[in-house]
Amino acid sequence: MIPSIERLLQHITEFPVLGQFLISAICAALTEEWSTVVVFGLARAGKVGWGMALGSVFAGTVLLNTALWYAGRVAGHRALHWKMFSSLRRESMDALRHHVQREGWIAVAVARFVPGTRVPIFVLTGILGMEARTYILTMVGTTLIWMLTTLGLLHLGLELATHNPILLVVGLIALGAALY
């Protein structure tokens, strides 16, 4: 799926601005990190406008992640029988519901930065009744911070690749070792 999204994003400059926005927002909803890096790279290169790039990534990620929360809200307790939640025991659900309603915003904020945790956390906060206002405010705030972080890392990586590629390689090896 990612190679086809990358090909689509390479042709994004051929579309009018509204088409660029819609394609970029949909791609950002499907593959947040990859499409964000590509769209921000296109904006940095001057091939698309910054307003379109920032707006579409923001809209795509916030709308999809809010839809995940809403799906959990609609599914309700029936969803606790889904495979992804099978390890949760009934006894701990009341305590977990209490924590989600009081401190769930922390889990949402952390999940915004940790790929692979977003779908279960966002759906689970909906299932367990996290207030819509709290969820949306947390999502909007952390998405803005995530976008700025992604943009900063992209800029840093491109500057290092241009002016000091050896430092970039050493940094990537150190990051890989740390993650391992």
XYZ file of N, CA and C in Angstrom:
540
model
N 0.815 -1.187 0.000
C 0.000 0.000 0.000
C 0.866 1.260 0.000
N 1.960 1.263 0.776
C 2.800 2.454 0.869
C 3.412 2.834 -0.473
N 3.928 1.894 -1.277
C 4.465 2.308 -2.579
C 3.425 2.982 -3.469
N 2.182 2.531 -3.445
C 1.164 3.170 -4.275
C 0.816 4.556 -3.750
N 0.837 4.739 -2.435
C 0.598 6.064 -1.863
C 1.754 6.990 -2.211
N 2.984 6.478 -2.161
C 4.142 7.293 -2.541
C 4.047 7.729 -3.997
N 3.641 6.823 -4.884
C 3.486 7.183 -6.302
C 2.414 8.258 -6.469
N 1.317 8.116 -5.745
C 0.252 9.103 -5.815
C 0.748 10.466 -5.337
N 1.479 10.473 -4.238
C 1.973 11.735 -3.704
C 3.025 12.372 -4.607
N 3.753 11.573 -5.381
C 4.717 12.132 -6.327
C 4.012 12.906 -7.431
N 2.778 12.558 -7.737
C 2.010 13.223 -8.791
C 1.073 14.299 -8.238
N 1.183 14.575 -6.965
C 0.256 15.509 -6.328
C 0.346 16.908 -6.923
N 1.511 17.290 -7.421
C 1.680 18.641 -7.960
C 0.890 18.850 -9.253
N 0.439 17.773 -9.879
C -0.323 17.880 -11.127
C -1.793 18.237 -10.890
N -2.239 18.185 -9.645
C -3.637 18.440 -9.312
C -3.827 19.893 -8.879
N -5.066 20.407 -8.987
C -5.332 21.730 -8.410
C -5.214 21.658 -6.884
N -5.155 22.813 -6.232
C -4.906 22.862 -4.788
C -5.927 22.045 -3.993
N -7.203 22.117 -4.358
C -8.214 21.341 -3.635
C -7.949 19.842 -3.783
N -7.589 19.409 -4.974
C -7.234 18.007 -5.198
C -5.999 17.620 -4.398
N -5.003 18.497 -4.350
C -3.805 18.244 -3.547
C -4.172 18.066 -2.081
N -5.046 18.949 -1.609
C -5.471 18.892 -0.208
C -6.170 17.571 0.093
N -7.145 17.198 -0.736
C -7.903 15.971 -0.492
C -7.025 14.732 -0.564
N -6.171 14.649 -1.579
C -5.290 13.488 -1.712
C -4.331 13.415 -0.537
N -3.745 14.539 -0.190
C -2.801 14.566 0.924
C -3.484 14.219 2.244
N -4.696 14.722 2.476
C -5.419 14.431 3.717
C -5.766 12.950 3.812
N -6.205 12.367 2.709
C -6.537 10.933 2.712
C -5.280 10.104 2.953
N -4.197 10.447 2.286
C -2.934 9.724 2.483
C -2.434 9.881 3.915
N -2.565 11.089 4.480
C -2.147 11.313 5.862
C -2.984 10.480 6.822
N -4.247 10.300 6.512
C -5.097 9.476 7.361
C -4.690 8.009 7.301
N -4.237 7.558 6.142
C -3.892 6.145 5.968
C -2.485 5.814 6.445
N -1.524 6.633 6.101
C -0.127 6.380 6.474
C 0.473 7.679 6.979
N 0.207 7.987 8.216
C 0.541 9.295 8.754
C 2.001 9.703 8.558
N 2.928 8.908 9.022
C 4.333 9.307 8.970
C 4.839 9.426 7.537
N 4.599 8.399 6.724
C 5.130 8.399 5.356
C 4.584 9.565 4.542
N 3.291 9.711 4.549
C 2.703 10.778 3.731
C 3.070 12.154 4.269
N 3.180 12.290 5.568
C 3.564 13.577 6.145
C 4.965 13.967 5.707
N 5.887 13.032 5.740
C 7.257 13.316 5.309
C 7.274 13.701 3.830
N 6.532 12.982 3.013
C 6.502 13.283 1.574
C 5.875 14.652 1.318
N 4.734 14.927 1.925
C 4.045 16.201 1.694
C 4.878 17.367 2.226
N 5.458 17.210 3.411
C 6.310 18.283 3.939
C 7.552 18.457 3.071
N 8.082 17.356 2.549
C 9.225 17.449 1.633
C 8.861 18.190 0.357
N 7.676 17.934 -0.174
C 7.210 18.648 -1.366
C 7.026 20.143 -1.064
N 6.504 20.458 0.104
C 6.336 21.860 0.476
C 7.693 22.532 0.665
N 8.616 21.829 1.275
C 9.962 22.380 1.482
C 10.651 22.645 0.151
N 10.383 21.792 -0.833
C 10.976 21.956 -2.167
C 10.221 22.995 -3.000
N 9.122 23.523 -2.480
C 8.359 24.539 -3.191
C 7.420 23.985 -4.245
N 7.152 22.684 -4.227
C 6.282 22.068 -5.224
C 4.799 22.157 -4.854
N 4.508 22.266 -3.560
C 3.143 22.501 -3.083
C 3.220 23.590 -2.009
N 2.095 24.225 -1.732
C 2.073 25.292 -0.741
C 2.115 24.757 0.685
N 2.704 25.559 1.559
C 2.787 25.163 2.965
C 1.418 25.091 3.620
N 0.531 26.003 3.267
C -0.817 25.975 3.839
C -1.539 24.686 3.509
N -1.433 24.272 2.252
C -2.067 23.018 1.826
C -1.434 21.839 2.564
N -0.104 21.824 2.638
C 0.600 20.707 3.273
C 0.222 20.587 4.748
N 0.330 21.676 5.471
C 0.026 21.639 6.901
C -1.453 21.358 7.156
N -2.320 22.017 6.408
C -3.759 21.829 6.596
C -4.229 20.425 6.279
N -3.713 19.856 5.205
C -4.169 18.523 4.812
C -3.668 17.448 5.768
N -2.424 17.569 6.209
C -1.905 16.589 7.170
C -2.674 16.695 8.479
N -2.910 17.909 8.931
C -3.665 18.108 10.172
C -5.076 17.536 10.047
N -5.777 17.909 8.978
C -7.153 17.450 8.789
C -7.223 15.930 8.667
N -6.351 15.351 7.870
C -6.383 13.904 7.674
C -6.128 13.127 8.950
N -5.115 13.519 9.713
C -4.789 12.765 10.924
C -5.822 12.970 12.024
N -6.254 14.214 12.229
C -7.233 14.468 13.296
C -8.575 13.812 12.972
N -9.020 13.914 11.730
C -10.316 13.317 11.380
C -10.293 11.798 11.501
N -9.235 11.154 11.007
C -9.176 9.696 11.118
C -9.105 9.258 12.573
N -8.241 9.897 13.352
C -8.093 9.487 14.744
C -9.347 9.766 15.561
N -10.067 10.819 15.223
C -11.344 11.076 15.889
C -12.379 10.040 15.457
N -12.318 9.615 14.197
C -13.215 8.557 13.720
C -12.942 7.245 14.465
N -11.692 6.964 14.785
C -11.368 5.757 15.558
C -11.997 5.836 16.947
N -11.867 6.993 17.603
C -12.481 7.183 18.910
C -14.005 7.007 18.799
N -14.587 7.615 17.776
C -16.028 7.539 17.579
C -16.479 6.098 17.314
N -15.693 5.353 16.555
C -16.031 3.943 16.301
C -16.066 3.171 17.605
N -15.122 3.444 18.486
C -15.139 2.808 19.801
C -16.348 3.224 20.610
N -16.694 4.472 20.508
C -17.856 4.992 21.237
C -19.145 4.320 20.755
N -19.293 4.183 19.432
C -20.474 3.564 18.853
C -20.512 2.065 19.172
N -19.352 1.407 19.058
C -19.305 -0.037 19.313
C -19.572 -0.347 20.778
N -19.130 0.522 21.657
C -19.376 0.343 23.086
C -18.768 -0.932 23.635
N -19.407 -1.484 24.616
C -18.872 -2.659 25.312
C -18.848 -3.914 24.447
N -19.633 -3.954 23.387
C -19.581 -5.103 22.461
C -18.171 -5.264 21.894
N -17.483 -4.146 21.723
C -16.153 -4.162 21.120
C -15.125 -4.840 22.012
N -15.402 -4.956 23.286
C -14.434 -5.589 24.184
C -14.257 -7.073 23.877
N -15.094 -7.616 23.024
C -14.956 -9.009 22.603
C -14.093 -9.130 21.353
N -13.657 -8.011 20.778
C -12.797 -8.047 19.598
C -11.431 -8.601 19.975
N -10.761 -9.151 18.998
C -9.473 -9.797 19.217
C -8.451 -8.851 19.846
N -8.416 -7.591 19.402
C -7.391 -6.683 19.912
C -7.560 -6.380 21.397
N -8.731 -6.623 21.945
C -8.976 -6.362 23.361
C -9.185 -7.643 24.163
N -8.869 -8.779 23.587
C -9.151 -10.059 24.234
C -8.353 -10.262 25.523
N -7.221 -9.572 25.671
C -6.413 -9.768 26.867
C -6.935 -8.982 28.070
N -7.868 -8.092 27.855
C -8.412 -7.314 28.967
C -9.416 -8.150 29.747
N -9.231 -8.205 31.064
C -10.152 -8.965 31.916
C -11.285 -8.078 32.397
N -12.417 -8.703 32.575
C -13.633 -7.986 32.996
C -13.437 -7.286 34.345
N -12.657 -7.905 35.241
C -12.467 -7.351 36.581
C -11.747 -6.011 36.540
N -10.825 -5.874 35.607
C -10.039 -4.644 35.546
C -10.711 -3.543 34.735
N -11.836 -3.839 34.104
C -12.487 -2.870 33.227
C -12.998 -1.639 33.986
N -13.551 -1.832 35.186
C -14.054 -0.676 35.935
C -12.920 0.262 36.318
N -11.825 -0.294 36.774
C -10.673 0.536 37.131
C -10.110 1.226 35.896
N -10.029 0.501 34.797
C -9.520 1.071 33.551
C -10.450 2.184 33.048
N -11.732 1.972 33.121
C -12.705 2.995 32.706
C -12.531 4.265 33.546
N -12.340 4.088 34.838
C -12.135 5.231 35.734
C -10.870 6.007 35.335
N -9.786 5.291 35.064
C -8.529 5.945 34.673
C -8.658 6.639 33.319
N -9.328 6.008 32.379
C -9.492 6.607 31.053
C -10.295 7.895 31.157
N -11.333 7.890 31.965
C -12.158 9.086 32.077
C -11.425 10.214 32.805
N -10.511 9.876 33.703
C -9.768 10.908 34.431
C -8.450 11.271 33.761
N -7.692 10.268 33.319
C -6.338 10.505 32.824
C -6.094 9.942 31.429
N -7.166 9.637 30.709
C -7.026 9.048 29.382
C -6.326 9.960 28.396
N -6.399 11.255 28.626
C -5.735 12.201 27.726
C -4.238 11.939 27.658
N -3.653 11.430 28.734
C -2.219 11.125 28.729
C -1.937 9.985 27.762
N -2.758 8.943 27.801
C -2.584 7.810 26.884
C -2.769 8.255 25.438
N -3.750 9.119 25.195
C -3.986 9.625 23.835
C -2.780 10.436 23.372
N -2.250 11.280 24.246
C -1.102 12.113 23.889
C 0.131 11.259 23.580
N 0.389 10.257 24.393
C 1.550 9.391 24.161
C 1.352 8.569 22.888
N 0.155 8.031 22.697
C -0.116 7.212 21.513
C 0.043 8.013 20.226
N -0.208 9.303 20.266
C -0.054 10.162 19.086
C 1.379 10.104 18.548
N 2.347 9.834 19.444
C 3.755 9.813 19.059
C 4.327 8.404 18.903
N 3.531 7.371 19.190
C 4.039 5.998 19.141
C 3.234 5.191 18.122
N 3.778 5.039 16.910
C 3.055 4.247 15.903
C 2.814 2.823 16.408
N 1.680 2.279 16.038
C 1.332 0.927 16.451
C 0.439 0.904 17.682
N 0.406 2.000 18.430
C -0.447 2.056 19.618
C -1.706 2.868 19.369
N -1.736 3.595 18.281
C -2.818 4.558 18.057
C -4.178 3.894 17.922
N -4.317 2.939 17.034
C -5.638 2.340 16.790
C -6.215 1.751 18.074
N -5.498 0.868 18.786
C -6.120 0.309 19.991
C -6.408 1.359 21.071
N -5.500 2.306 21.269
C -5.714 3.323 22.310
C -6.885 4.225 21.952
N -6.920 4.704 20.715
C -7.985 5.626 20.324
C -9.347 4.946 20.352
N -9.407 3.704 19.880
C -10.680 2.972 19.913
C -11.073 2.667 21.363
N -10.114 2.249 22.163
C -10.406 1.900 23.556
C -10.879 3.105 24.363
N -10.319 4.281 24.106
C -10.799 5.458 24.839
C -12.254 5.769 24.478
N -12.630 5.488 23.246
C -14.039 5.643 22.870
C -14.919 4.618 23.552
N -14.462 3.376 23.576
C -15.232 2.298 24.208
C -15.447 2.586 25.691
N -14.400 3.072 26.344
C -14.460 3.275 27.786
C -15.043 4.626 28.185
N -15.525 5.385 27.212
C -16.296 6.575 27.524
C -15.513 7.844 27.779
N -14.339 7.996 27.189
C -13.626 9.256 27.333
C -14.476 10.371 26.739
N -14.550 11.485 27.430
C -15.355 12.622 26.989
C -14.848 13.149 25.646
N -15.758 13.461 24.747
C -15.410 13.918 23.396
C -14.548 15.173 23.430
N -14.914 16.133 24.261
C -14.169 17.391 24.321
C -12.718 17.162 24.738
N -12.513 16.330 25.733
C -11.160 16.029 26.204
C -10.368 15.333 25.110
N -10.983 14.356 24.465
C -10.298 13.618 23.408
C -9.904 14.552 22.264
N -10.835 15.350 21.794
C -10.575 16.207 20.627
C -9.527 17.268 20.952
N -9.621 17.888 22.122
C -8.615 18.886 22.500
C -7.218 18.266 22.600
N -7.147 17.082 23.187
C -5.862 16.390 23.281
C -5.345 16.033 21.897
N -6.237 15.539 21.045
C -5.837 15.149 19.688
C -5.344 16.355 18.895
N -6.046 17.449 18.959
C -5.653 18.650 18.214
C -4.301 19.155 18.711
N -4.143 19.276 20.012
C -2.883 19.776 20.572
C -1.694 18.884 20.260
N -1.856 17.592 20.468
C -0.731 16.690 20.224
C -0.439 16.526 18.734
N -1.457 16.647 17.893
C -1.221 16.574 16.449
C -0.400 17.771 15.988
N -0.688 18.946 16.506
C 0.108 20.124 16.162
C 1.559 19.954 16.601
N 1.767 19.440 17.811
C 3.134 19.203 18.293
C 3.809 18.129 17.449
N 3.073 17.064 17.110
C 3.623 15.986 16.284
C 4.029 16.503 14.910
N 3.195 17.362 14.325
C 3.512 17.922 13.008
C 4.774 18.787 13.073
N 4.890 19.614 14.094
C 6.086 20.450 14.242
C 7.334 19.596 14.465
N 7.196 18.543 15.248
C 8.314 17.633 15.479
C 8.723 16.940 14.190
N 7.758 16.444 13.449
C 8.042 15.776 12.174
C 8.712 16.740 11.206
N 8.208 17.954 11.123
C 8.777 18.964 10.241
C 10.206 19.299 10.656
N 10.432 19.442 11.956
C 11.788 19.717 12.448
C 12.751 18.586 12.160
N 12.323 17.355 12.384
C 13.187 16.199 12.103
C 13.473 16.064 10.612
N 12.474 16.325 9.783
C 12.671 16.291 8.334
C 13.695 17.342 7.916
N 13.541 18.550 8.427
C 14.471 19.626 8.094
C 15.888 19.275 8.568
N 16.015 18.776 9.785
C 17.318 18.399 10.325
C 17.959 17.300 9.481
N 17.171 16.280 9.136
C 17.699 15.178 8.319
C 18.162 15.646 6.953
N 17.382 16.513 6.313
C 17.764 17.010 4.992
C 18.986 17.913 5.068
N 19.083 18.732 6.094
C 20.264 19.589 6.259
C 21.512 18.749 6.511
N 21.378 17.730 7.352
C 22.524 16.850 7.604
C 22.918 16.089 6.346
N 21.933 15.608 5.603
C 22.227 14.874 4.367
C 22.935 15.770 3.361
N 22.595 17.041 3.348
C 23.189 17.976 2.399
C 24.574 18.421 2.839
N 24.737 18.751 4.109
C 25.975 19.369 4.567
C 26.909 18.443 5.343
N 26.380 17.405 5.954
C 27.221 16.517 6.754
C 26.634 15.109 6.757
N 26.725 14.410 5.619
C 26.094 13.086 5.530
C 26.682 12.054 6.489
N 27.943 12.184 6.835
C 28.560 11.225 7.761
C 27.890 11.324 9.131
N 27.634 12.541 9.588
C 26.956 12.726 10.867
C 25.545 12.147 10.822
N 24.868 12.286 9.691
C 23.536 11.707 9.536
C 23.592 10.189 9.643
N 24.539 9.556 8.978
C 24.680 8.096 9.025
C 24.988 7.641 10.449
N 25.895 8.324 11.121
C 26.225 7.973 12.501
C 25.002 8.125 13.405
N 24.255 9.213 13.208
C 23.045 9.432 13.992
C 22.005 8.354 13.766
N 21.820 7.945 12.495
C 20.844 6.893 12.182
C 21.275 5.544 12.764
N 22.570 5.256 12.736
C 23.064 4.013 13.318
C 22.852 4.042 14.836
N 23.148 5.161 15.470
C 22.939 5.278 16.925
C 21.465 5.149 17.278
N 20.598 5.769 16.477
C 19.157 5.665 16.709
C 18.697 4.217 16.557
N 19.169 3.548 15.501
C 18.824 2.150 15.278
C 19.275 1.263 16.431
N 20.478 1.509 16.915
C 20.996 0.724 18.050
C 20.174 0.989 19.313
N 19.807 2.240 19.529
C 19.021 2.586 20.709
C 17.628 1.936 20.640
N 17.018 1.949 19.475
C 15.695 1.337 19.317
C 15.753 -0.181 19.435
N 16.864 -0.766 18.998
C 17.012 -2.217 19.074
C 17.084 -2.660 20.525
